[in-house]
Tab-separated table of C-alpha atoms in Angstrom:
chain	number	residue	atom	x	y	z
A	33	MET	CA	-0.089	0.384	-0.124
A	34	ASN	CA	1.180	4.043	-0.366
A	35	SER	CA	0.888	5.461	2.156
A	36	ARG	CA	-1.996	7.341	0.794
A	37	ASP	CA	-3.385	4.340	0.874
A	38	THR	CA	-1.734	3.596	4.418
A	39	LEU	CA	-3.599	6.445	5.759
A	40	ILE	CA	-7.177	5.586	4.389
A	41	THR	CA	-7.054	2.359	5.854
A	42	GLU	CA	-6.180	4.600	9.016
A	43	LEU	CA	-8.866	7.201	8.641
A	44	ASN	CA	-11.381	3.990	7.870
A	45	VAL	CA	-10.537	2.742	11.880
A	46	LEU	CA	-10.464	6.386	13.326
A	47	GLU	CA	-14.755	6.978	10.917
A	48	ASN	CA	-15.482	3.866	13.821
A	49	PHE	CA	-13.825	4.724	16.277
A	50	ASP	CA	-16.674	5.840	18.859
A	51	PRO	CA	-14.354	7.699	21.307
A	52	LEU	CA	-16.435	6.898	24.858
A	53	VAL	CA	-15.277	9.507	27.852
A	54	PRO	CA	-14.602	7.861	30.336
A	55	GLU	CA	-16.567	8.788	34.182
A	56	GLU	CA	-14.067	10.373	35.691
A	57	TYR	CA	-12.977	12.350	32.655
A	58	GLN	CA	-15.756	14.533	32.981
A	59	ASN	CA	-15.084	17.671	34.091
A	60	SER	CA	-12.175	18.140	33.234
A	61	GLU	CA	-11.056	22.008	32.916
A	62	TYR	CA	-8.815	21.829	30.274
A	63	LEU	CA	-9.080	19.633	26.911
A	64	MET	CA	-6.115	18.824	23.954
A	65	LEU	CA	-8.293	16.862	20.688
A	66	GLY	CA	-4.802	15.157	19.105
A	67	ASN	CA	-4.328	15.008	15.770
A	68	LEU	CA	-7.551	12.070	14.881
A	69	SER	CA	-9.801	12.464	11.729
A	70	PRO	CA	-11.916	16.166	12.581
A	71	LEU	CA	-15.308	13.685	13.467
A	72	VAL	CA	-13.266	11.735	16.798
A	73	GLN	CA	-12.967	14.821	18.124
A	74	SER	CA	-16.425	16.918	17.939
A	75	THR	CA	-17.760	14.294	18.794
A	76	VAL	CA	-15.746	14.323	22.131
A	77	ILE	CA	-16.579	17.405	22.489
A	78	THR	CA	-20.489	17.307	21.976
A	79	ARG	CA	-19.648	14.266	25.493
A	80	LEU	CA	-18.442	16.240	28.064
A	81	ASN	CA	-21.789	17.278	29.930
A	82	LYS	CA	-20.218	20.648	31.149
A	83	ARG	CA	-17.528	22.933	28.903
A	84	PRO	CA	-13.800	22.934	29.534
A	85	LYS	CA	-11.904	25.881	29.853
A	86	LEU	CA	-9.830	26.053	27.300
A	87	ILE	CA	-9.932	23.248	24.318
A	88	ALA	CA	-7.313	22.855	22.495
A	89	MET	CA	-6.816	21.190	18.754
A	90	ASP	CA	-3.694	19.946	16.387
A	91	THR	CA	-4.819	19.008	13.251
A	92	MET	CA	-2.592	18.052	9.691
A	93	ASN	CA	-3.881	18.867	5.703
A	94	PHE	CA	-4.714	15.130	5.272
A	95	TRP	CA	-7.872	16.212	7.289
A	96	MET	CA	-7.696	19.703	5.368
A	97	ASP	CA	-7.686	17.340	2.630
A	98	ILE	CA	-10.385	15.007	2.517
A	99	ALA	CA	-12.689	16.156	4.924
A	100	MET	CA	-12.543	19.583	4.753
A	101	GLY	CA	-16.073	20.466	6.583
A	102	ASP	CA	-15.770	18.626	9.693
A	103	LEU	CA	-12.723	20.158	9.808
A	104	GLU	CA	-14.321	23.436	9.679
A	105	LYS	CA	-16.679	22.720	12.331
A	106	THR	CA	-14.343	21.186	14.638
A	107	ILE	CA	-12.328	23.800	14.678
A	108	SER	CA	-15.659	26.997	14.851
A	109	MET	CA	-16.155	24.693	19.323
A	110	VAL	CA	-12.272	25.296	20.334
A	111	ASP	CA	-10.362	27.860	21.603
A	112	LEU	CA	-7.481	27.297	20.657
A	113	LEU	CA	-6.105	25.418	17.612
A	114	ILE	CA	-2.153	24.386	17.769
A	115	ILE	CA	-0.579	24.152	14.017
A	116	ASN	CA	2.153	24.636	11.627
A	117	ASP	CA	3.260	27.004	9.241
A	118	GLU	CA	2.618	25.566	6.275
A	119	GLU	CA	-1.261	23.623	7.892
A	120	ALA	CA	-1.851	27.623	8.694
A	121	ARG	CA	-1.202	28.728	5.154
A	122	GLN	CA	-3.335	25.032	3.725
A	123	LEU	CA	-5.734	25.917	6.047
A	124	SER	CA	-6.693	30.023	4.711
A	125	GLY	CA	-4.864	29.843	1.698
A	126	GLU	CA	-2.893	32.944	2.594
A	127	TYR	CA	0.829	33.116	2.336
A	128	SER	CA	0.982	36.005	4.932
A	129	LEU	CA	0.925	34.415	8.383
A	130	VAL	CA	-0.150	37.524	9.220
A	131	LYS	CA	-2.850	37.617	7.371
A	132	ALA	CA	-3.227	33.609	7.962
A	133	ALA	CA	-4.226	33.937	11.672
A	134	ARG	CA	-6.931	36.415	11.226
A	135	LEU	CA	-8.863	34.391	9.303
A	136	ILE	CA	-8.506	31.143	11.222
A	137	ARG	CA	-9.122	33.066	14.208
A	138	GLY	CA	-11.796	33.705	12.162
A	139	MET	CA	-13.078	30.246	12.087
A	140	GLY	CA	-13.408	30.506	15.847
A	141	PRO	CA	-10.468	29.468	17.946
A	142	LYS	CA	-9.841	33.221	19.970
A	143	ILE	CA	-6.136	31.957	20.507
A	144	LEU	CA	-4.192	30.846	17.574
A	145	ILE	CA	-0.356	29.043	17.493
A	146	ILE	CA	1.138	28.765	14.697
A	147	LYS	CA	4.212	26.892	15.045
A	148	LYS	CA	7.449	26.961	13.355
A	149	GLY	CA	10.316	24.210	13.231
A	150	GLU	CA	13.076	25.380	13.898
A	151	HIS	CA	11.905	28.259	14.094
A	152	GLY	CA	9.755	28.798	16.978
A	153	ALA	CA	6.372	29.834	17.423
A	154	LEU	CA	3.609	32.635	17.061
A	155	LEU	CA	0.841	33.714	19.744
A	156	PHE	CA	-2.036	34.788	18.530
A	157	VAL	CA	-4.505	36.749	21.604
A	158	LYS	CA	-6.466	39.127	20.716
A	159	ASP	CA	-4.558	41.910	19.347
A	160	GLU	CA	-1.632	40.759	20.314
A	161	VAL	CA	1.370	38.296	18.406
A	162	PHE	CA	3.689	36.753	20.707
A	163	PHE	CA	6.609	35.862	18.245
A	164	ALA	CA	8.075	32.328	20.884
A	165	PRO	CA	12.197	31.245	19.806
A	166	ALA	CA	12.948	27.966	19.154
A	167	LEU	CA	16.574	26.409	21.046
A	168	PRO	CA	18.952	27.027	17.901
A	169	LEU	CA	19.841	23.270	18.108
A	170	GLU	CA	23.447	21.504	17.334
A	171	GLU	CA	22.066	18.030	15.765
A	172	VAL	CA	18.370	16.591	15.898
A	173	PHE	CA	17.392	13.371	16.326
A	174	ASP	CA	14.792	12.711	15.940
A	175	PRO	CA	12.154	15.117	15.382
A	176	THR	CA	8.948	12.753	15.639
A	177	GLY	CA	6.612	13.729	18.127
A	178	ALA	CA	8.310	17.680	18.512
A	179	GLY	CA	4.298	19.073	17.691
A	180	ASP	CA	2.375	16.939	20.231
A	181	THR	CA	5.295	16.991	22.547
A	182	PHE	CA	4.601	21.235	22.411
A	183	ALA	CA	1.022	20.434	23.008
A	184	GLY	CA	2.261	18.859	26.113
A	185	GLY	CA	4.143	21.309	27.653
A	186	PHE	CA	1.935	24.036	26.971
A	187	MET	CA	-0.998	22.705	28.027
A	188	GLY	CA	1.082	20.998	31.191
A	189	HIS	CA	2.098	24.738	32.399
A	190	ILE	CA	-1.341	25.781	31.745
A	191	ALA	CA	-2.954	22.960	33.355
A	192	SER	CA	-0.983	23.125	35.895
A	193	THR	CA	-1.678	27.593	36.630
A	194	GLY	CA	-5.589	27.965	35.710
A	195	ASP	CA	-4.259	31.412	34.245
A	196	LEU	CA	-5.932	31.978	30.143
A	197	SER	CA	-4.284	35.716	30.686
A	198	PHE	CA	-2.265	36.485	27.705
A	199	GLU	CA	1.378	36.367	29.525
A	200	ASN	CA	1.036	33.142	30.660
A	201	LEU	CA	-0.472	31.748	27.687
A	202	LYS	CA	3.202	32.720	26.424
A	203	ARG	CA	4.826	31.108	29.295
A	204	ALA	CA	3.515	28.239	28.710
A	205	VAL	CA	4.164	28.832	24.617
A	206	ILE	CA	7.783	28.433	26.362
A	207	TYR	CA	7.331	25.861	28.263
A	208	GLY	CA	6.198	23.826	24.954
A	209	SER	CA	9.535	24.832	23.088
A	210	ALA	CA	10.991	23.946	25.947
A	211	MET	CA	9.937	20.420	26.475
A	212	ALA	CA	9.947	20.154	22.505
A	213	SER	CA	13.454	20.863	21.709
A	214	PHE	CA	14.353	17.795	24.702
A	215	CYS	CA	11.942	15.765	22.803
A	216	VAL	CA	13.219	16.458	18.827
A	217	GLU	CA	17.370	14.806	21.246
A	218	LYS	CA	16.825	11.517	21.575
A	219	PHE	CA	14.570	8.859	19.338
A	220	GLY	CA	11.336	8.248	20.453
A	221	THR	CA	10.308	9.654	23.589
A	222	GLU	CA	12.949	8.646	25.479
A	223	ARG	CA	14.824	12.129	25.268
A	224	LEU	CA	10.999	12.783	28.281
A	225	LEU	CA	11.381	9.851	29.739
A	226	ASP	CA	13.884	10.405	32.898
A	227	LEU	CA	13.367	14.058	32.058
A	228	LYS	CA	14.475	15.506	35.872
A	229	SER	CA	12.515	19.236	37.489
A	230	GLU	CA	15.973	21.070	36.933
A	231	GLU	CA	16.721	20.041	33.409
A	232	ILE	CA	13.914	21.168	32.475
A	233	SER	CA	14.274	24.658	34.503
A	234	SER	CA	17.409	25.011	32.819
A	235	ARG	CA	16.000	24.788	29.440
A	236	ILE	CA	13.493	27.659	30.524
A	237	GLU	CA	16.721	29.121	31.423
A	238	ARG	CA	17.873	29.144	27.707
A	239	PHE	CA	15.052	30.334	26.189
A	240	VAL	CA	15.456	33.572	28.492
A	241	ARG	CA	18.750	34.598	28.088
A	242	LEU	CA	18.309	33.227	24.262
A	243	ALA	CA	15.008	36.053	23.888
A	244	ASP	CA	16.671	39.083	26.264
A	245	PHE	CA	16.616	42.162	25.685
A	246	ASP	CA	16.336	45.260	26.733
A	247	MET	CA	15.963	48.629	24.299
A	248	ASN	CA	15.308	50.661	27.374
A	249	VAL	CA	18.389	52.358	27.438
A	250	LEU	CA	19.207	55.801	26.586
A	251	VAL	CA	21.621	55.755	23.289
A	252	LYS	CA	23.770	59.002	24.127
B	1208	MET	CA	23.432	37.543	-21.327
B	1209	ASN	CA	22.419	35.317	-18.783
B	1210	SER	CA	22.184	36.143	-15.361
B	1211	ARG	CA	25.714	34.461	-14.698
B	1212	ASP	CA	27.503	36.533	-17.779
B	1213	THR	CA	25.894	39.529	-16.481
B	1214	LEU	CA	27.621	38.346	-12.933
B	1215	ILE	CA	30.837	37.671	-14.094
B	1216	THR	CA	31.013	41.265	-15.866
B	1217	GLU	CA	30.344	42.872	-12.549
B	1218	LEU	CA	33.042	41.020	-11.093
B	1219	ASN	CA	35.241	42.118	-13.984
B	1220	VAL	CA	34.483	45.624	-13.405
B	1221	LEU	CA	34.705	45.381	-9.560
B	1222	GLU	CA	37.951	43.295	-9.640
B	1223	ASN	CA	39.556	46.523	-11.440
B	1224	PHE	CA	38.207	48.535	-8.807
B	1225	ASP	CA	40.550	50.217	-6.564
B	1226	PRO	CA	38.755	51.966	-3.583
B	1227	LEU	CA	40.991	54.649	-2.699
B	1228	VAL	CA	39.779	55.725	0.598
B	1229	PRO	CA	39.746	59.774	0.760
B	1230	GLU	CA	41.227	60.978	3.405
B	1231	GLU	CA	38.366	62.080	5.301
B	1232	TYR	CA	37.011	59.551	5.760
B	1233	GLN	CA	40.716	58.100	7.234
B	1234	ASN	CA	39.222	57.610	11.094
B	1235	SER	CA	36.306	56.149	10.736
B	1236	GLU	CA	35.858	54.147	13.540
B	1237	TYR	CA	33.508	51.408	12.278
B	1238	LEU	CA	33.414	50.065	8.893
B	1239	MET	CA	31.042	48.547	6.953
B	1240	LEU	CA	32.119	46.471	3.922
B	1241	GLY	CA	29.126	45.765	1.547
B	1242	ASN	CA	28.841	43.158	0.082
B	1243	LEU	CA	31.146	43.934	-3.098
B	1244	SER	CA	33.865	41.205	-3.952
B	1245	PRO	CA	36.498	40.402	-1.529
B	1246	LEU	CA	39.537	41.396	-2.704
B	1247	VAL	CA	38.429	44.960	-3.018
B	1248	GLN	CA	36.932	44.524	0.563
B	1249	SER	CA	40.458	43.833	1.687
B	1250	THR	CA	41.892	46.236	-0.310
B	1251	VAL	CA	39.972	48.665	2.453
B	1252	ILE	CA	40.946	47.706	5.399
B	1253	THR	CA	44.222	47.651	4.130
B	1254	ARG	CA	44.260	50.889	3.120
B	1255	LEU	CA	42.990	52.235	6.524
B	1256	ASN	CA	46.041	53.870	8.741
B	1257	LYS	CA	43.973	52.985	11.643
B	1258	ARG	CA	42.382	49.962	11.991
B	1259	PRO	CA	38.536	50.722	13.275
B	1260	LYS	CA	36.737	49.744	16.215
B	1261	LEU	CA	34.800	47.414	14.202
B	1262	ILE	CA	35.250	45.960	10.757
B	1263	ALA	CA	32.349	44.565	9.508
B	1264	MET	CA	31.266	42.663	6.475
B	1265	ASP	CA	28.743	41.404	4.184
B	1266	THR	CA	29.461	38.229	1.724
B	1267	MET	CA	27.435	36.561	-0.842
B	1268	ASN	CA	26.994	32.405	-1.868
B	1269	PHE	CA	28.400	33.744	-5.391
B	1270	TRP	CA	31.991	34.613	-3.619
B	1271	MET	CA	32.039	31.580	-2.284
B	1272	ASP	CA	31.677	29.842	-5.607
B	1273	ILE	CA	33.958	32.228	-7.175
B	1274	ALA	CA	36.447	33.373	-4.510
B	1275	MET	CA	36.612	31.676	-1.755
B	1276	GLY	CA	40.086	32.012	-1.449
B	1277	ASP	CA	40.173	35.564	-1.056
B	1278	LEU	CA	36.904	35.237	0.649
B	1279	GLU	CA	38.612	33.396	3.612
B	1280	LYS	CA	41.010	36.406	3.789
B	1281	THR	CA	38.975	38.387	3.878
B	1282	ILE	CA	37.178	37.290	6.593
B	1283	SER	CA	39.739	36.155	8.672
B	1284	MET	CA	40.844	40.127	8.955
B	1285	VAL	CA	36.902	41.135	10.537
B	1286	ASP	CA	35.231	41.623	13.093
B	1287	LEU	CA	31.803	40.088	12.752
B	1288	LEU	CA	29.762	38.888	9.515
B	1289	ILE	CA	26.903	39.479	8.320
B	1290	ILE	CA	25.161	36.952	6.321
B	1291	ASN	CA	22.061	34.677	5.265
B	1292	ASP	CA	21.202	30.907	7.464
B	1293	GLU	CA	22.206	29.801	3.500
B	1294	GLU	CA	25.468	31.478	2.872
B	1295	ALA	CA	26.211	30.495	6.087
B	1296	ARG	CA	25.285	27.190	5.274
B	1297	GLN	CA	27.453	27.042	2.337
B	1298	LEU	CA	30.057	29.005	3.967
B	1299	SER	CA	30.701	26.305	6.335
B	1300	GLY	CA	29.732	23.252	4.854
B	1301	GLU	CA	26.496	21.898	8.089
B	1302	TYR	CA	23.658	22.428	8.284
B	1303	SER	CA	22.782	23.326	11.529
B	1304	LEU	CA	23.291	26.876	12.572
B	1305	VAL	CA	24.593	25.761	16.087
B	1306	LYS	CA	27.696	24.416	14.036
B	1307	ALA	CA	27.823	26.718	10.976
B	1308	ALA	CA	28.403	29.309	13.643
B	1309	ARG	CA	31.184	27.991	15.276
B	1310	LEU	CA	33.435	26.811	12.039
B	1311	ILE	CA	32.590	30.440	11.305
B	1312	ARG	CA	33.763	31.739	13.945
B	1313	GLY	CA	36.793	29.597	14.317
B	1314	MET	CA	37.312	31.081	10.336
B	1315	GLY	CA	37.539	34.883	12.834
B	1316	PRO	CA	34.849	36.882	12.981
B	1317	LYS	CA	34.389	37.277	17.085
B	1318	ILE	CA	30.646	38.303	16.279
B	1319	LEU	CA	28.683	36.486	12.997
B	1320	ILE	CA	24.859	37.538	13.163
B	1321	ILE	CA	22.996	34.443	10.381
B	1322	LYS	CA	19.960	36.312	8.855
B	1323	LYS	CA	16.849	34.306	9.162
B	1324	GLY	CA	14.232	36.967	6.265
B	1325	GLU	CA	10.903	36.560	7.692
B	1326	HIS	CA	12.444	33.888	10.964
B	1327	GLY	CA	14.293	36.652	12.914
B	1328	ALA	CA	17.985	36.530	12.919
B	1329	LEU	CA	20.493	34.944	15.254
B	1330	LEU	CA	23.589	37.012	16.742
B	1331	PHE	CA	26.773	35.205	18.004
B	1332	VAL	CA	29.496	36.366	20.767
B	1333	LYS	CA	31.705	34.522	23.114
B	1334	ASP	CA	28.981	31.495	24.178
B	1335	GLU	CA	25.829	33.019	23.927
B	1336	VAL	CA	23.551	33.271	21.031
B	1337	PHE	CA	20.203	36.136	20.911
B	1338	PHE	CA	17.322	34.956	18.152
B	1339	ALA	CA	16.205	38.540	17.453
B	1340	PRO	CA	12.162	38.229	16.050
B	1341	ALA	CA	10.570	39.549	12.952
B	1342	LEU	CA	8.232	41.955	13.147
B	1343	PRO	CA	5.391	40.074	11.535
B	1344	LEU	CA	4.614	41.367	8.056
B	1345	GLU	CA	1.039	41.698	6.735
B	1346	GLU	CA	2.088	42.180	3.392
B	1347	VAL	CA	5.827	41.537	1.977
B	1348	PHE	CA	6.010	44.752	-0.833
B	1349	ASP	CA	9.856	44.221	-1.625
B	1350	PRO	CA	12.406	42.994	0.256
B	1351	THR	CA	14.893	44.018	-2.085
B	1352	GLY	CA	17.544	45.944	-0.168
B	1353	ALA	CA	16.536	44.237	3.465
B	1354	GLY	CA	19.876	43.393	3.867
B	1355	ASP	CA	21.535	45.805	3.496
B	1356	THR	CA	18.830	48.347	5.970
B	1357	PHE	CA	19.237	45.490	8.075
B	1358	ALA	CA	23.324	46.546	8.096
B	1359	GLY	CA	22.642	50.245	8.209
B	1360	GLY	CA	20.428	49.878	10.797
B	1361	PHE	CA	22.803	48.175	12.580
B	1362	MET	CA	25.822	49.891	11.986
B	1363	GLY	CA	24.697	53.429	13.037
B	1364	HIS	CA	23.035	51.976	16.160
B	1365	ILE	CA	26.825	50.902	16.995
B	1366	ALA	CA	27.905	53.750	16.418
B	1367	SER	CA	25.786	56.046	17.798
B	1368	THR	CA	26.701	54.470	20.916
B	1369	GLY	CA	30.223	53.770	20.859
B	1370	ASP	CA	29.253	50.601	22.702
B	1371	LEU	CA	30.561	47.005	21.390
B	1372	SER	CA	29.007	44.975	24.373
B	1373	PHE	CA	26.348	42.227	24.040
B	1374	GLU	CA	23.219	43.738	24.851
B	1375	ASN	CA	24.653	47.139	23.097
B	1376	LEU	CA	24.636	44.445	19.879
B	1377	LYS	CA	21.071	42.570	20.550
B	1378	ARG	CA	19.557	46.635	20.456
B	1379	ALA	CA	21.735	47.021	17.493
B	1380	VAL	CA	20.971	44.373	16.530
B	1381	ILE	CA	16.476	44.999	17.143
B	1382	TYR	CA	17.977	48.297	15.615
B	1383	GLY	CA	18.410	46.749	12.283
B	1384	SER	CA	14.984	44.129	11.990
B	1385	ALA	CA	13.195	47.477	12.902
B	1386	MET	CA	15.272	49.679	9.647
B	1387	ALA	CA	14.850	46.296	7.769
B	1388	SER	CA	11.388	45.895	7.917
B	1389	PHE	CA	10.609	50.258	6.620
B	1390	CYS	CA	12.293	48.355	4.427
B	1391	VAL	CA	10.108	45.659	2.204
B	1392	GLU	CA	7.490	48.011	3.368
B	1393	LYS	CA	7.434	50.230	-0.183
B	1394	PHE	CA	9.081	49.551	-3.405
B	1395	GLY	CA	12.956	50.278	-3.412
B	1396	THR	CA	13.970	53.134	-0.456
B	1397	GLU	CA	11.075	54.491	-0.288
B	1398	ARG	CA	9.436	53.779	2.320
B	1399	LEU	CA	12.859	54.810	3.816
B	1400	LEU	CA	13.076	58.996	2.637
B	1401	ASP	CA	10.861	60.399	5.421
B	1402	LEU	CA	11.370	57.823	7.578
B	1403	LYS	CA	10.178	59.840	10.615
B	1404	SER	CA	12.269	58.898	14.374
B	1405	GLU	CA	8.655	58.258	15.943
B	1406	GLU	CA	8.165	55.953	13.596
B	1407	ILE	CA	11.614	54.076	13.961
B	1408	SER	CA	10.925	54.462	18.168
B	1409	SER	CA	7.378	53.199	17.772
B	1410	ARG	CA	8.692	50.140	15.116
B	1411	ILE	CA	11.079	49.148	17.994
B	1412	GLU	CA	8.383	48.614	20.787
B	1413	ARG	CA	6.003	46.681	18.447
B	1414	PHE	CA	9.887	44.349	17.909
B	1415	VAL	CA	9.427	44.664	22.527
B	1416	ARG	CA	6.049	43.674	22.519
B	1417	LEU	CA	6.369	41.429	19.924
B	1418	ALA	CA	9.584	38.951	22.093
B	1419	ASP	CA	8.957	39.921	25.657
B	1420	PHE	CA	7.210	37.155	28.607
B	1421	ASP	CA	8.451	36.605	31.819
B	1422	MET	CA	9.466	33.532	33.544
B	1423	ASN	CA	9.837	35.094	36.981
B	1424	VAL	CA	6.069	33.944	37.943
B	1425	LEU	CA	6.449	31.920	40.303
B	1426	VAL	CA	3.645	28.310	39.870
B	1427	LYS	CA	0.579	28.320	41.946
């Protein structure tokens, strides 16, 4: 089977996947919809008795190619969409990420994160935009899972603070970027398994130094 | 003539160009070597009676293709090299910009700026690295001259402050980025001709907000 056939098969499995939400997950305050079929994602939302404080969603160009209607419907139901630059361009039909962001946020999500891989990430909230750097790495051993790790780090910070302000969303993007920078250093999830909290703090510190500058010094 | 022939012709003109340094420029503290043949660039350096406080240099892949020996010699004579990511990769033979930066700085320049266009710029000084954001723009009307405008904004800030500290080099990168962001908004130098200083200040303020985050807030 070629890769498209493989994906279609996977799709059929997914379409028949009935996402039952276990009782103990019913009152979750934060929902992260991983990159599955938009129908499965929206079914999860409708099966929650109470709307979470934040519903975040990942997706990819594959769903734009074959299920744009479902995808648009699901996007209209979420608070935060996390996609990469190529996906943002395909979803909006706009090359400029500023224009793309405006169109995509018009589809529903109040918050949009556009990931740019080794070039960092953009966070759009209200009239604000934040440019998070990516750590310049000596070597990327295996990029698999970097996007999911970003989402996990982001949601972990939001869930542990309960703060949806712009300032805290920015911090969450930095946490997500830091976690993703670990992920790519080894194969699969290997680097994340025995990660110590001091390693995370010192990685965060590197992001702070990397992006730090102070213009409030008068020119002589 | 095809574009390569045109360039070769230009090259011949440049090779025969004898860069005399006017007397009133002899004690310049800051020298920016624009993207000319490396032989012309090094001749300018050797014709200065006194070494400037900072010698900066721009170059391009064309010189790497046809005059690598001269280019390496000139690079070894400067303090700061300003190139883009593609050029850094070609010059070093390394894809990773961290590895490329190490190799290039081993060729001479203590300071290296790698410009990444819409993805910002990296500044390498000693063991430090700074990631400057690029302003996400609605539209890029004409990118011609953005690199030279960056260099001009950078050197202008350095020359007006006389401060070569890492902190001030970072500010200079932000000034360069801000000036380049104006350049691309209109055709050629049009946008720069009547630029007001308040417009520059407010553009700088946008860069500050764009990259600002604060991790020094305890997680609840």
